[in-house]
CSV table of C-alpha atoms in Angstrom, one decimal:
chain,number,residue,atom,x,y,z
A,1,MET,CA,-22.1,-11.3,-12.0
A,2,LYS,CA,-20.2,-12.4,-8.9
A,3,THR,CA,-16.6,-11.4,-9.2
A,4,LEU,CA,-13.6,-12.2,-7.0
A,5,VAL,CA,-10.6,-9.9,-6.9
A,6,VAL,CA,-7.4,-11.5,-5.6
A,7,ARG,CA,-4.6,-9.5,-4.0
A,8,LEU,CA,-2.7,-11.6,-1.5
A,9,ASP,CA,0.1,-9.3,-0.2
A,10,SER,CA,0.4,-6.3,2.1
A,11,PHE,CA,-1.8,-3.5,3.4
A,12,GLY,CA,-0.3,-0.9,1.0
A,13,ASP,CA,-0.5,-3.2,-2.0
A,14,VAL,CA,-4.2,-3.8,-1.4
A,15,LEU,CA,-4.8,-0.1,-1.1
A,16,LEU,CA,-3.2,0.4,-4.5
A,17,ALA,CA,-5.6,-2.1,-6.0
A,18,GLY,CA,-8.5,0.1,-4.9
A,19,PRO,CA,-9.2,1.9,-8.2
A,20,ALA,CA,-9.2,-1.4,-10.0
A,21,VAL,CA,-11.6,-2.9,-7.5
A,22,ARG,CA,-14.0,0.1,-8.1
A,23,ALA,CA,-13.8,-0.6,-11.8
A,24,VAL,CA,-14.7,-4.2,-11.2
A,25,ALA,CA,-17.6,-3.1,-8.9
A,26,ALA,CA,-19.0,-0.9,-11.7
A,27,HIS,CA,-19.7,-4.0,-13.7
A,28,SER,CA,-20.5,-6.6,-11.1
A,29,SER,CA,-23.4,-7.4,-8.8
A,30,GLN,CA,-21.1,-8.5,-6.0
A,31,VAL,CA,-17.4,-8.1,-5.4
A,32,THR,CA,-15.5,-10.3,-3.0
A,33,MET,CA,-11.8,-9.7,-2.2
A,34,LEU,CA,-9.4,-12.6,-1.4
A,35,CYS,CA,-6.5,-11.2,0.5
A,36,GLY,CA,-3.8,-12.1,3.0
A,37,PRO,CA,-4.0,-11.3,6.7
A,38,GLY,CA,-1.8,-8.2,6.2
A,39,GLY,CA,-4.0,-6.9,3.5
A,40,GLU,CA,-7.3,-7.6,5.2
A,41,PRO,CA,-7.6,-4.2,7.0
A,42,ALA,CA,-7.1,-2.4,3.7
A,43,ALA,CA,-9.6,-4.6,1.8
A,44,ARG,CA,-12.2,-3.6,4.5
A,45,LEU,CA,-11.6,0.0,3.8
A,46,LEU,CA,-12.1,-0.1,0.0
A,47,PRO,CA,-15.3,1.2,-1.6
A,48,GLY,CA,-16.9,-1.5,-3.8
A,49,VAL,CA,-15.9,-4.5,-1.7
A,50,ASP,CA,-18.9,-6.5,-0.5
A,51,ASP,CA,-17.1,-9.3,1.3
A,52,VAL,CA,-13.6,-10.3,2.2
A,53,ILE,CA,-12.0,-13.8,2.3
A,54,VAL,CA,-8.7,-14.0,4.2
A,55,TRP,CA,-6.1,-16.6,3.4
A,56,ALA,CA,-2.4,-16.7,4.0
A,57,ALA,CA,-0.8,-17.9,0.8
A,58,PRO,CA,2.4,-20.0,1.2
A,59,TRP,CA,4.0,-18.1,-1.7
A,60,GLU,CA,3.5,-14.6,-0.3
A,61,GLY,CA,5.5,-12.6,2.2
A,62,PHE,CA,8.7,-13.1,4.0
A,63,ASP,CA,7.2,-15.3,6.7
A,64,ALA,CA,4.9,-17.4,4.6
A,65,PRO,CA,3.1,-20.3,6.1
A,66,ALA,CA,4.0,-23.9,5.3
A,67,VAL,CA,2.0,-25.6,2.5
A,68,ASP,CA,-0.9,-27.4,4.2
A,69,GLU,CA,-3.0,-29.7,2.0
A,70,ALA,CA,-6.1,-29.3,4.2
A,71,ASP,CA,-5.7,-25.5,4.3
A,72,VAL,CA,-5.3,-25.3,0.5
A,73,TYR,CA,-8.3,-27.5,-0.3
A,74,GLY,CA,-10.3,-25.7,2.4
A,75,LEU,CA,-9.8,-22.5,0.4
A,76,VAL,CA,-10.7,-24.3,-2.8
A,77,ARG,CA,-14.0,-25.6,-1.3
A,78,CYS,CA,-14.8,-22.1,0.1
A,79,LEU,CA,-14.3,-20.5,-3.4
A,80,ALA,CA,-16.2,-23.3,-5.1
A,81,ASP,CA,-19.2,-22.9,-2.7
A,82,ALA,CA,-19.2,-19.1,-3.5
A,83,ALA,CA,-19.6,-19.9,-7.2
A,84,PHE,CA,-17.8,-16.9,-8.6
A,85,ASP,CA,-18.4,-16.2,-12.3
A,86,THR,CA,-15.1,-14.5,-12.8
A,87,ALA,CA,-11.9,-13.6,-11.0
A,88,LEU,CA,-9.3,-10.9,-11.4
A,89,ILE,CA,-5.8,-11.7,-9.9
A,90,LEU,CA,-3.7,-8.6,-9.1
A,91,THR,CA,0.0,-8.9,-8.5
A,92,SER,CA,3.0,-6.7,-8.4
A,93,PHE,CA,5.4,-6.6,-11.3
A,94,HIS,CA,7.7,-9.2,-9.7
A,95,GLN,CA,5.0,-11.7,-8.7
A,96,SER,CA,3.4,-14.6,-10.5
A,97,PRO,CA,-0.4,-14.9,-10.5
A,98,LEU,CA,-0.3,-18.6,-11.6
A,99,PRO,CA,-0.3,-20.3,-8.1
A,100,ALA,CA,-3.5,-18.4,-7.3
A,101,ALA,CA,-4.9,-19.1,-10.8
A,102,LEU,CA,-4.4,-22.8,-10.3
A,103,LEU,CA,-6.5,-22.8,-7.1
A,104,LEU,CA,-9.2,-20.7,-8.8
A,105,ARG,CA,-9.3,-23.3,-11.6
A,106,LEU,CA,-9.7,-26.1,-9.1
A,107,ALA,CA,-12.6,-24.1,-7.5
A,108,GLY,CA,-14.4,-23.9,-10.8
A,109,VAL,CA,-14.2,-20.2,-11.4
A,110,GLY,CA,-15.5,-19.7,-14.9
A,111,ARG,CA,-13.2,-16.9,-16.2
A,112,ILE,CA,-9.8,-15.9,-14.8
A,113,GLY,CA,-7.6,-13.0,-15.8
A,114,ALA,CA,-4.3,-11.6,-14.6
A,115,GLU,CA,-1.1,-9.9,-15.7
A,116,SER,CA,1.5,-12.6,-16.4
A,117,VAL,CA,5.0,-12.7,-17.8
A,118,ASP,CA,5.0,-16.5,-17.7
A,119,HIS,CA,3.0,-18.6,-20.2
A,120,PRO,CA,-0.1,-19.5,-18.3
A,121,GLY,CA,-1.1,-22.7,-20.1
A,122,ARG,CA,-4.8,-23.3,-19.2
A,123,LEU,CA,-4.7,-21.3,-16.0
A,124,LEU,CA,-5.7,-17.9,-17.4
A,125,ASP,CA,-8.5,-17.0,-19.9
A,126,VAL,CA,-7.1,-13.4,-20.1
A,127,ARG,CA,-3.4,-12.9,-20.0
A,128,HIS,CA,-2.5,-9.2,-19.8
A,129,ARG,CA,1.1,-7.9,-20.4
A,130,ARG,CA,2.1,-4.8,-18.4
A,131,LEU,CA,2.9,-1.7,-20.3
A,132,PRO,CA,6.3,-0.1,-19.5
A,133,GLY,CA,6.5,2.7,-16.9
A,134,ARG,CA,3.2,2.0,-15.3
A,135,HIS,CA,2.6,2.8,-11.6
A,136,GLU,CA,1.1,-0.2,-9.7
A,137,VAL,CA,-2.3,1.6,-9.6
A,138,GLN,CA,-2.3,2.1,-13.3
A,139,ALA,CA,-1.1,-1.5,-14.0
A,140,ALA,CA,-4.0,-2.9,-11.9
A,141,LEU,CA,-6.5,-0.7,-13.8
A,142,ASP,CA,-5.0,-1.9,-17.1
A,143,THR,CA,-5.4,-5.5,-16.1
A,144,ALA,CA,-9.0,-4.9,-15.0
A,145,ALA,CA,-9.8,-3.2,-18.3
A,146,ALA,CA,-8.3,-6.2,-20.2
A,147,MET,CA,-10.8,-8.3,-18.3
A,148,GLY,CA,-13.7,-6.2,-19.4
A,149,PHE,CA,-13.8,-3.9,-16.4
A,150,PRO,CA,-13.1,-0.4,-17.5
A,151,PRO,CA,-13.5,2.3,-14.8
A,152,HIS,CA,-16.8,4.1,-14.4
A,153,PRO,CA,-16.7,7.3,-16.6
A,154,GLY,CA,-17.0,9.5,-13.5
A,155,ASP,CA,-14.2,7.7,-11.5
A,156,ASP,CA,-11.0,9.7,-11.3
A,157,GLY,CA,-8.8,6.6,-10.8
A,158,ARG,CA,-7.3,7.9,-7.5
A,159,LEU,CA,-6.9,6.0,-4.3
A,160,ARG,CA,-9.9,6.1,-2.0
A,161,VAL,CA,-11.2,4.6,1.2
A,162,LEU,CA,-14.5,4.6,3.0
A,163,PRO,CA,-15.1,7.8,5.1
A,164,PRO,CA,-12.8,7.6,8.2
A,165,PRO,CA,-14.1,8.4,11.7
A,166,ASP,CA,-13.6,11.6,13.6
A,167,THR,CA,-10.3,11.5,15.3
A,168,ALA,CA,-10.2,14.9,17.0
A,169,ALA,CA,-10.1,13.3,20.4
A,170,LEU,CA,-6.7,11.8,19.4
A,171,THR,CA,-5.2,14.7,17.6
A,172,GLY,CA,-6.6,17.7,19.4
A,173,ASN,CA,-7.7,20.9,17.7
A,174,GLY,CA,-5.8,22.9,15.1
A,175,PRO,CA,-3.6,22.1,12.1
A,176,TYR,CA,-1.0,19.5,12.3
A,177,LEU,CA,1.6,17.4,10.4
A,178,VAL,CA,2.0,13.7,10.7
A,179,VAL,CA,5.4,11.9,10.9
A,180,HIS,CA,5.3,8.2,10.5
A,181,PRO,CA,8.8,6.8,11.2
A,182,GLY,CA,8.3,3.0,10.8
A,183,ALA,CA,8.1,0.7,7.9
A,184,SER,CA,7.8,-3.1,7.4
A,185,ALA,CA,11.4,-3.4,6.1
A,186,PRO,CA,14.5,-1.8,7.7
A,187,ALA,CA,15.8,-0.8,4.2
A,188,ARG,CA,12.8,1.6,3.9
A,189,THR,CA,13.2,3.4,7.2
A,190,TRP,CA,14.9,6.6,8.0
A,191,HIS,CA,17.2,6.6,11.0
A,192,PRO,CA,15.2,7.4,14.2
A,193,GLU,CA,17.7,10.1,15.2
A,194,ARG,CA,17.2,11.8,11.8
A,195,CYS,CA,13.4,11.5,12.2
A,196,ALA,CA,13.5,13.0,15.7
A,197,GLU,CA,15.6,15.9,14.4
A,198,ALA,CA,13.0,16.5,11.7
A,199,VAL,CA,10.2,16.5,14.4
A,200,ASP,CA,12.1,19.1,16.5
A,201,LEU,CA,12.8,21.3,13.4
A,202,LEU,CA,9.2,21.1,12.2
A,203,THR,CA,8.1,22.1,15.7
A,204,ASP,CA,10.6,25.0,15.8
A,205,ALA,CA,9.1,26.1,12.5
A,206,GLY,CA,5.8,26.5,14.1
A,207,HIS,CA,4.1,23.2,13.2
A,208,ARG,CA,2.2,20.9,15.5
A,209,VAL,CA,3.5,17.4,14.9
A,210,ILE,CA,1.8,14.1,15.5
A,211,VAL,CA,3.8,10.8,15.3
A,212,THR,CA,2.0,7.6,14.3
A,213,GLY,CA,3.0,4.0,14.5
A,214,GLY,CA,1.7,0.5,15.1
A,215,PRO,CA,1.5,-1.5,18.3
A,216,GLY,CA,5.0,-2.8,17.8
A,217,GLU,CA,6.4,0.6,17.2
A,218,ARG,CA,5.7,2.3,20.5
A,219,GLU,CA,9.4,2.6,21.5
A,220,LEU,CA,10.2,4.1,18.1
A,221,THR,CA,7.4,6.6,18.2
A,222,ARG,CA,8.4,7.6,21.8
A,223,GLU,CA,11.9,8.2,20.7
A,224,VAL,CA,10.9,10.2,17.6
A,225,SER,CA,8.3,12.2,19.4
A,226,GLY,CA,10.6,13.4,22.2
A,227,HIS,CA,9.1,16.2,24.2
A,228,THR,CA,7.6,18.1,21.4
A,229,ALA,CA,5.2,15.9,19.4
A,230,VAL,CA,2.0,14.1,20.1
A,231,ASP,CA,2.8,10.3,20.3
A,232,LEU,CA,0.0,8.1,18.9
A,233,GLY,CA,2.2,5.0,18.6
A,234,GLY,CA,0.0,2.0,19.1
A,235,ARG,CA,-3.1,4.1,19.6
A,236,THR,CA,-4.7,3.8,16.2
A,237,ASP,CA,-6.2,1.0,14.1
A,238,HIS,CA,-6.3,1.3,10.4
A,239,ARG,CA,-9.6,3.2,10.3
A,240,THR,CA,-8.6,5.7,12.9
A,241,LEU,CA,-5.2,6.1,11.3
A,242,ALA,CA,-7.0,7.1,8.1
A,243,GLY,CA,-8.9,9.7,10.1
A,244,VAL,CA,-5.6,11.1,11.6
A,245,LEU,CA,-4.0,11.2,8.2
A,246,CYS,CA,-7.1,12.7,6.5
A,247,LEU,CA,-6.9,15.9,8.5
A,248,ALA,CA,-3.2,16.4,8.4
A,249,ASP,CA,-1.7,19.2,6.3
A,250,VAL,CA,1.2,16.9,5.2
A,251,VAL,CA,2.3,13.4,6.0
A,252,VAL,CA,6.0,12.6,6.3
A,253,SER,CA,6.6,8.8,5.7
A,254,GLY,CA,8.7,6.2,4.2
A,255,ASN,CA,7.5,3.9,1.4
A,256,THR,CA,5.0,2.0,3.5
A,257,GLY,CA,1.3,1.4,3.9
A,258,PRO,CA,0.5,4.7,5.7
A,259,ALA,CA,2.0,6.7,2.8
A,260,HIS,CA,-0.5,5.1,0.5
A,261,LEU,CA,-3.3,5.5,3.1
A,262,ALA,CA,-2.4,9.3,3.2
A,263,ALA,CA,-2.8,9.4,-0.6
A,264,ALA,CA,-6.1,7.5,-0.3
A,265,VAL,CA,-7.5,10.3,2.0
A,266,GLY,CA,-6.1,13.0,-0.2
A,267,THR,CA,-3.2,14.3,2.0
A,268,PRO,CA,0.1,15.4,0.4
A,269,VAL,CA,3.1,13.3,1.3
A,270,VAL,CA,6.8,13.9,1.8
A,271,SER,CA,8.1,10.5,0.9
A,272,LEU,CA,11.4,9.3,2.3
A,273,PHE,CA,11.7,6.8,-0.5
A,274,ALA,CA,14.5,4.2,-0.4
A,275,PRO,CA,15.1,3.1,-4.1
A,276,VAL,CA,15.1,-0.7,-3.3
A,277,VAL,CA,11.9,-0.6,-5.3
A,278,PRO,CA,11.3,1.8,-8.1
A,279,ALA,CA,9.5,5.1,-7.3
A,280,ASP,CA,7.7,5.2,-10.6
A,281,ARG,CA,5.8,2.1,-9.5
A,282,TRP,CA,5.4,2.7,-5.8
A,283,ALA,CA,5.5,6.4,-5.0
A,284,PRO,CA,2.4,8.0,-3.4
A,285,TYR,CA,-0.2,8.1,-6.1
A,286,GLY,CA,-2.6,10.9,-7.1
A,287,VAL,CA,-1.6,13.5,-4.5
A,288,PRO,CA,1.1,16.2,-4.4
A,289,SER,CA,4.3,14.6,-3.1
A,290,ILE,CA,8.0,15.2,-2.8
A,291,LEU,CA,10.4,12.3,-2.9
A,292,LEU,CA,13.5,12.5,-0.7
A,293,GLY,CA,16.3,10.0,-0.9
A,294,ASP,CA,19.0,9.1,-3.5
A,295,GLN,CA,17.1,7.2,-6.2
A,296,THR,CA,20.4,6.2,-7.9
A,297,ALA,CA,22.0,4.7,-4.8
A,298,PRO,CA,23.7,1.2,-5.2
A,299,CYS,CA,20.7,-0.5,-3.5
A,300,ALA,CA,18.3,0.7,-6.4
A,301,ASP,CA,15.9,-2.0,-7.6
A,302,SER,CA,17.4,-4.6,-5.2
A,303,ARG,CA,14.2,-5.3,-3.4
A,304,ALA,CA,16.3,-5.7,-0.3
A,305,ARG,CA,14.6,-5.7,3.1
A,306,SER,CA,17.8,-4.7,4.9
A,307,CYS,CA,20.1,-2.1,3.3
A,308,PRO,CA,23.0,-3.8,1.5
A,309,VAL,CA,25.1,-0.6,1.5
A,310,PRO,CA,27.0,0.4,4.7
A,311,GLY,CA,25.6,3.5,6.3
A,312,HIS,CA,22.2,3.4,4.5
A,313,PRO,CA,23.2,6.4,2.4
A,314,CYS,CA,20.1,6.5,0.2
A,315,LEU,CA,18.0,7.8,3.2
A,316,ASP,CA,20.4,8.7,6.0
A,317,GLU,CA,22.0,11.4,3.9
A,318,VAL,CA,18.6,13.2,4.0
A,319,THR,CA,18.5,15.8,6.8
A,320,GLY,CA,15.8,17.2,9.0
A,321,GLN,CA,16.2,20.5,7.1
A,322,ASP,CA,15.4,18.7,3.8
A,323,VAL,CA,12.1,17.5,5.3
A,324,VAL,CA,11.3,21.0,6.6
A,325,ARG,CA,11.9,22.5,3.1
A,326,ALA,CA,9.8,19.8,1.5
A,327,VAL,CA,6.9,20.3,3.9
A,328,ARG,CA,7.1,24.1,3.3
A,329,LYS,CA,7.0,23.6,-0.5
A,330,LEU,CA,3.9,21.3,-0.3
A,331,LEU,CA,2.1,23.8,2.0
A,332,GLN,CA,2.9,26.7,-0.3
A,333,GLU,CA,1.7,24.8,-3.3
A,334,GLY,CA,-1.5,23.8,-1.6
A,335,GLY,CA,-2.1,27.2,-0.1
């Protein structure tokens, strides 16, 4: 059976779909993932994925492309030529699977399932309803099971990626912590001065610290690293970042893709978690973690990209010492 798994949003969201993808792979001869450009690197890291189709959906993201008839029907023809037997559409709790389901119907996919609050008409063969209080990982597994794809009995349901490369040439020898100061939305970032303070305090406490960031975050990582940490800003791709995170003792990060990548390689996370989305759905999954940040702040559940509260109190009231204490606690629990 040829199965298509659809997850059209960000890198971290695609990582969270990983356990559901493995469940699909346990019952399929071939698994193809349809994802957006931002999710493509994560899809290529997931065990169980045989092929990846990349398409920028005009209903996804904050800088979505314009609706282009030729582009839409090009995707439909691509999917029709692939002749998928079944498709599982995975979405977050606030997203609708129905636009994607319509395109899959036009492509002749035989059986389509998804979680949907809205009545799907003829667009879905299996309409799953999310159980309350489920993490995004669990919700995706539930939807896969509703489609007839229960996990393999030996699968622990945790996040996982393909084995990362050796990154010792980047990190040097000896134990280290990783601090990842950036995030895709300003509302989810800790103030750089606070982050730099934490790096200095962690170094004073005897830790070797490595600061990571993407190509567009070099200025940020330079500021946060100061004169004490190793600055890897812009020096890793997603695979090498997985390697750097894999060998870290603890990762300090906001609610962003690298926090989920840390969980996927089994590394504990100190999560600077802004409550603009609920932690019970989006916190690091399946690894020891400590959440810092006021989860009852006025911005809670607002899904805001920029903090709507002056002073960004949910995160900026967290101190460097709070991070040091959280790191110490995770290290003690793991030791």
